[in-house]
Coordinates of C-alpha atoms in Angstrom, one line a residue:
Chain A
M1 CA 90.7 74.0 100.4
V2 CA 87.3 74.8 101.7
S3 CA 87.4 75.8 105.4
H4 CA 84.3 75.3 107.4
V5 CA 82.0 77.9 108.9
D6 CA 83.2 78.9 112.3
S7 CA 80.7 77.1 114.5
A8 CA 81.3 79.5 117.3
L9 CA 79.7 82.3 115.4
D10 CA 76.4 83.0 117.2
A11 CA 73.6 85.4 116.4
T12 CA 75.2 88.2 118.4
D13 CA 78.4 87.8 116.5
R14 CA 76.5 88.0 113.2
R15 CA 74.7 91.1 114.3
L16 CA 78.0 92.7 115.2
I17 CA 79.6 91.7 112.0
A18 CA 76.7 93.2 110.0
A19 CA 76.9 96.4 112.0
I20 CA 80.6 97.0 111.2
Q21 CA 81.0 95.6 107.7
G22 CA 80.4 99.0 106.2
G23 CA 83.2 100.5 108.2
L24 CA 83.9 101.9 111.6
P25 CA 82.5 105.3 112.7
L26 CA 85.2 108.0 112.7
V27 CA 84.8 109.1 116.3
A28 CA 87.0 108.9 119.4
E29 CA 85.1 105.8 120.8
P30 CA 84.0 103.9 117.7
Y31 CA 83.3 100.6 119.6
R32 CA 81.0 102.4 122.0
E33 CA 79.1 104.0 119.2
I34 CA 78.7 100.6 117.5
G35 CA 77.5 99.1 120.8
D36 CA 75.0 102.0 121.3
A37 CA 73.6 101.3 117.8
I38 CA 73.0 97.6 118.4
G39 CA 72.4 97.6 122.2
M40 CA 75.6 96.1 123.3
P41 CA 78.0 97.3 126.0
E42 CA 81.3 98.7 124.7
Q43 CA 83.3 96.1 126.5
D44 CA 81.4 93.3 124.9
V45 CA 81.9 94.9 121.4
I46 CA 85.6 95.0 122.1
A47 CA 85.8 91.5 123.4
R48 CA 83.8 90.0 120.5
I49 CA 85.6 91.8 117.8
S50 CA 89.0 90.8 119.4
A51 CA 87.8 87.2 119.5
L52 CA 86.6 87.3 115.9
R53 CA 90.0 88.6 114.9
D54 CA 91.9 86.0 116.9
R55 CA 89.8 83.3 115.3
G56 CA 90.5 84.6 111.8
V57 CA 86.9 85.5 111.0
I58 CA 88.2 89.1 110.8
K59 CA 91.5 89.0 108.9
R60 CA 92.4 92.5 109.8
M61 CA 91.0 95.7 111.2
G62 CA 92.4 98.6 109.4
V63 CA 92.2 100.3 106.0
V64 CA 92.2 99.4 102.4
V65 CA 93.9 102.0 100.2
R66 CA 93.3 102.9 96.5
H67 CA 96.8 101.8 95.5
H68 CA 96.5 103.5 92.1
E69 CA 96.2 106.9 93.6
L70 CA 99.2 106.3 95.8
G71 CA 101.7 105.8 93.0
Y72 CA 101.1 102.1 92.2
H73 CA 100.0 102.9 88.7
A74 CA 100.3 99.4 87.2
N75 CA 98.9 96.2 88.5
A76 CA 98.9 92.9 86.8
M77 CA 97.4 89.5 87.5
V78 CA 100.1 87.0 86.5
V79 CA 98.8 83.5 85.8
W80 CA 101.0 80.4 85.6
D81 CA 100.4 76.9 84.4
V82 CA 102.2 75.0 87.0
P83 CA 102.4 71.2 87.3
D84 CA 100.1 70.1 90.1
D85 CA 102.9 68.6 92.2
K86 CA 104.8 71.9 92.0
V87 CA 102.1 74.3 93.1
Q88 CA 103.1 74.3 96.7
P89 CA 106.8 75.1 96.4
L90 CA 106.2 77.6 93.6
G91 CA 103.3 79.3 95.4
E92 CA 105.5 79.7 98.4
C93 CA 108.4 81.0 96.4
I94 CA 106.2 83.6 94.6
G95 CA 104.5 84.6 97.8
N96 CA 107.9 85.6 99.3
Y97 CA 108.4 88.7 97.2
E98 CA 107.3 92.0 98.6
F99 CA 105.9 93.2 95.3
V100 CA 103.5 90.2 95.3
T101 CA 100.3 91.1 97.2
L102 CA 98.3 87.9 96.6
C103 CA 99.2 84.4 95.6
Y104 CA 96.4 81.8 95.1
R105 CA 95.9 78.5 93.5
R106 CA 92.7 78.4 91.5
R107 CA 90.9 75.9 89.3
R108 CA 91.8 75.5 85.6
Y109 CA 89.3 75.8 82.8
L110 CA 90.6 73.3 80.3
P111 CA 91.2 73.6 77.4
E112 CA 91.0 77.3 77.1
W113 CA 92.4 78.4 80.5
P114 CA 95.3 76.2 81.7
Y115 CA 96.5 78.4 84.5
N116 CA 96.3 77.3 88.1
L117 CA 98.5 79.6 90.1
Y118 CA 97.7 83.3 90.3
C119 CA 99.6 86.3 91.8
M120 CA 99.0 90.0 91.8
I121 CA 101.9 92.3 91.2
H122 CA 101.8 96.1 91.8
G123 CA 104.4 98.5 90.5
S124 CA 104.9 102.1 89.7
D125 CA 104.4 101.4 86.0
R126 CA 104.1 98.6 83.6
N127 CA 107.9 98.2 83.1
A128 CA 108.4 97.9 86.8
V129 CA 105.8 95.1 86.9
L130 CA 107.4 93.3 84.0
D131 CA 110.8 93.6 85.8
H132 CA 109.2 91.9 88.8
V133 CA 107.8 89.2 86.6
A134 CA 111.3 88.6 85.1
Q135 CA 112.7 88.4 88.6
L136 CA 110.1 85.7 89.6
V137 CA 110.8 83.7 86.4
D138 CA 114.5 83.8 87.2
E139 CA 114.6 83.3 90.9
C140 CA 111.7 80.8 91.3
R141 CA 112.9 78.9 88.1
L142 CA 109.8 79.5 86.1
A143 CA 111.5 79.9 82.7
A144 CA 109.8 76.7 81.3
T145 CA 106.4 77.5 82.9
P146 CA 103.7 79.0 80.6
H147 CA 102.4 82.2 82.0
E148 CA 100.5 85.4 81.0
V149 CA 100.6 88.9 82.4
L150 CA 97.1 90.5 82.5
F151 CA 97.5 94.2 83.1
S152 CA 94.5 96.0 84.4
R153 CA 93.1 98.6 82.1
R154 CA 90.4 100.2 84.1
R155 CA 89.0 99.7 87.5
F156 CA 85.2 99.9 87.5
K157 CA 84.3 99.0 91.0
Q158 CA 86.3 98.7 94.2
N159 CA 83.9 98.1 97.0
G160 CA 84.4 96.1 100.1
A161 CA 82.8 92.7 100.1
R162 CA 79.5 92.5 102.0
Y163 CA 78.5 89.2 103.3
L164 CA 75.7 90.0 105.7
R165 CA 72.7 92.2 105.6
G166 CA 72.7 94.6 108.5
Chain B
M1 CA 85.0 77.6 71.8
S2 CA 88.2 76.6 70.1
A3 CA 91.1 75.3 72.2
G4 CA 93.9 77.7 73.1
W5 CA 93.4 81.5 73.2
P6 CA 96.0 83.5 71.4
Q7 CA 97.6 86.3 73.4
R8 CA 96.1 89.4 72.0
P9 CA 95.1 92.5 73.9
T10 CA 91.6 93.7 73.6
K11 CA 91.3 97.2 72.3
C12 CA 88.4 98.5 74.3
F13 CA 90.1 101.7 75.7
S14 CA 92.5 104.3 74.7
A15 CA 95.6 105.0 76.7
A16 CA 93.9 108.1 78.0
D17 CA 91.5 106.0 80.0
V18 CA 94.3 104.6 82.2
S19 CA 96.2 107.8 82.8
S20 CA 97.0 108.4 86.4
K21 CA 96.2 112.0 86.0
T22 CA 92.5 111.1 85.4
A23 CA 92.4 109.1 88.6
R24 CA 94.2 111.8 90.6
A25 CA 91.9 114.4 89.4
I26 CA 88.9 112.3 90.5
Y27 CA 90.2 111.2 93.8
G28 CA 92.5 114.1 94.6
A29 CA 95.1 112.0 96.3
D30 CA 97.6 114.6 97.4
V31 CA 99.0 112.9 100.5
D32 CA 101.5 114.6 102.7
T33 CA 103.9 113.1 105.2
L34 CA 101.4 112.7 108.0
D35 CA 98.9 111.1 105.6
R36 CA 101.6 108.7 104.5
Q37 CA 102.4 107.7 108.1
I38 CA 98.7 107.3 108.8
L39 CA 98.2 105.1 105.7
N40 CA 101.2 102.9 106.5
R41 CA 100.3 102.6 110.1
L42 CA 96.6 101.7 109.6
Q43 CA 97.4 99.1 107.0
D44 CA 99.1 97.2 109.9
G45 CA 95.9 97.1 111.9
F46 CA 93.6 99.3 114.0
P47 CA 93.6 98.8 117.8
I48 CA 90.5 97.2 119.3
V49 CA 90.5 99.3 122.5
E50 CA 88.2 102.0 124.0
H51 CA 90.2 104.9 122.5
P52 CA 91.8 103.4 119.4
F53 CA 92.4 106.7 117.6
A54 CA 94.1 108.1 120.7
A55 CA 96.4 105.1 120.8
V56 CA 97.4 105.5 117.1
A57 CA 97.7 109.2 117.5
A58 CA 100.1 108.8 120.4
E59 CA 102.3 106.6 118.2
L60 CA 102.4 109.1 115.4
G61 CA 102.8 112.1 117.8
V62 CA 99.6 113.9 116.8
D63 CA 96.3 114.8 118.5
E64 CA 93.5 112.3 118.5
S65 CA 91.2 114.8 116.8
T66 CA 93.8 115.5 114.1
L67 CA 94.1 111.8 113.3
I68 CA 90.3 111.4 113.1
E69 CA 90.0 114.4 110.8
R70 CA 92.8 113.1 108.5
V71 CA 91.2 109.6 108.3
R72 CA 87.9 111.3 107.5
Q73 CA 89.6 113.3 104.7
L74 CA 91.4 110.3 103.3
R75 CA 88.1 108.4 103.2
E76 CA 86.2 111.3 101.7
D77 CA 88.8 111.8 98.9
G78 CA 88.8 108.2 98.1
T79 CA 92.4 107.4 99.1
L80 CA 90.9 104.9 101.6
T81 CA 88.2 102.6 100.3
R82 CA 87.6 101.0 103.6
F83 CA 88.2 101.7 107.2
G84 CA 87.1 98.7 109.3
P85 CA 87.2 95.0 109.3
L86 CA 88.3 92.7 106.5
Y87 CA 86.5 89.4 106.8
H88 CA 87.5 85.9 105.9
A89 CA 84.6 85.0 103.7
E90 CA 84.6 81.2 104.2
R91 CA 84.9 81.4 108.0
L92 CA 82.0 83.8 108.0
G93 CA 79.9 81.3 106.0
G94 CA 80.0 83.4 102.9
G95 CA 81.0 82.7 99.4
L96 CA 83.9 84.4 97.5
T97 CA 85.2 83.8 94.0
L98 CA 87.0 85.3 91.1
A99 CA 85.2 85.3 87.8
A100 CA 86.0 86.3 84.3
M101 CA 84.2 87.0 81.0
E102 CA 85.1 87.5 77.4
I103 CA 83.2 90.5 76.2
A104 CA 83.0 91.8 72.7
P105 CA 84.7 95.2 72.8
D106 CA 81.6 96.9 71.3
D107 CA 79.5 95.4 74.1
F108 CA 81.8 96.1 77.0
E109 CA 80.1 99.2 78.4
R110 CA 76.6 97.6 78.5
V111 CA 77.9 94.4 80.1
N112 CA 80.0 96.3 82.5
E113 CA 77.0 98.3 83.7
Q114 CA 75.0 95.1 84.1
V115 CA 77.7 93.3 86.0
N116 CA 78.4 96.2 88.4
A117 CA 74.7 96.5 89.2
F118 CA 74.9 93.3 91.1
P119 CA 75.6 94.1 94.7
E120 CA 77.6 90.8 95.0
V121 CA 80.2 92.2 92.7
A122 CA 82.9 93.5 95.0
H123 CA 85.4 94.7 92.4
N124 CA 85.7 94.6 88.7
Y125 CA 88.7 95.3 86.5
A126 CA 89.1 95.3 82.7
R127 CA 92.3 93.4 81.9
D128 CA 94.4 92.9 78.8
H129 CA 93.3 89.5 77.6
R130 CA 90.7 87.9 75.6
L131 CA 89.1 87.3 79.0
N132 CA 88.8 91.0 79.4
M133 CA 86.6 91.4 82.4
W134 CA 87.6 90.1 85.9
F135 CA 85.5 90.6 89.0
V136 CA 85.2 89.3 92.5
L137 CA 81.9 88.0 93.8
A138 CA 81.2 88.0 97.5
T139 CA 77.9 86.4 98.7
E140 CA 76.2 85.5 101.9
S141 CA 76.5 81.8 101.3
P142 CA 78.6 79.6 99.1
Q143 CA 75.5 78.4 97.2
R144 CA 74.7 82.0 96.2
I145 CA 77.8 82.1 94.0
D146 CA 76.4 79.7 91.5
E147 CA 73.0 81.6 91.5
V148 CA 74.6 85.0 90.9
I149 CA 76.8 83.6 88.2
S150 CA 73.8 82.1 86.5
D151 CA 71.9 85.4 86.8
I152 CA 74.9 87.3 85.3
E153 CA 75.0 84.9 82.4
Q154 CA 71.3 85.4 81.8
V155 CA 71.3 89.1 82.0
T156 CA 74.4 89.7 79.9
G157 CA 74.2 86.8 77.5
Y158 CA 77.8 85.9 78.1
R159 CA 79.4 82.9 79.7
V160 CA 81.0 83.5 83.1
Y161 CA 84.2 81.6 84.0
N162 CA 84.2 80.8 87.7
M163 CA 87.7 80.5 89.1
P164 CA 87.3 79.7 92.8
K165 CA 90.3 79.8 95.1
Q166 CA 91.7 76.3 96.0
Q167 CA 94.6 77.3 98.1
E168 CA 96.1 80.5 99.5
F169 CA 99.8 81.0 99.6
F170 CA 100.0 84.6 100.5
V171 CA 97.8 87.6 101.2
G172 CA 99.5 90.7 102.2
L173 CA 97.6 93.5 100.6
K174 CA 99.8 96.2 102.0
F175 CA 101.1 99.2 100.0
E176 CA 104.0 101.1 101.4
V177 CA 103.1 104.7 100.8

């Protein structure tokens, strides 16, 4: 499902988006400091960022943690080869579990890559992740669904995505 | 390429590479109770008001300056990789995709360096599979995705499998600390 570019994004929004994509300044009044940097009153910065969040252009203001360092030592991408007419209910079922952090439908690459439903599972170690997978198989009735568990071995890069040049 | 990949793990790295001690030594993530409260609270969102740190600090029962200092520390030691907005790529007019490659183990380090040198590569993980490198591409426009993929194929000499998202069922990247 390709969503369209939000037509209400104007040049000022884009300037603001570029100014904060690297992160917020760690000061008492971060929105004022951003405004000072791009010549915009603090109230306008606050109003525009709020509007961008309400429209879903900004999914969330907040933090991204390095989960590995916080005790989530194993993460796996679990890929399922689900019949096309079952993707919706199975995607919703999988997405309900707290240990699932993402659940997407993606294109297949036949013949070598038949999988069309992906989820990420994080756990304290590999066995915990495998227990979670077993729970999904059991409770979402996936016993007959081909799947693979791709544990991560090493993380090479974890940067925030950058879409605009500031 | 022959049909059907057998399930066999690649053997690029020893177990030592993935030990949590290594990562902790690098990032020094010794979080205490207040850090945990801060991490859990900020994953739920940061206020968009004139004094956002003061608002969160009041909820947590600490000083504004203490909170700012803690967040700075967590960002410096690498516990936080981002403090700010998470954008919805498509609504912003950008491109976003997941891509995978099958790299010969002997060649992994070279290709890894080449791939990570692209600024469009947002993250990159080695995974246990014949498709052993998985990375996310984020670009300024959807068209750029194909260009970058083609560039990566040229530079590395390996095929890139582009696996764009077709539907989203759940995104809740929150980690209770």
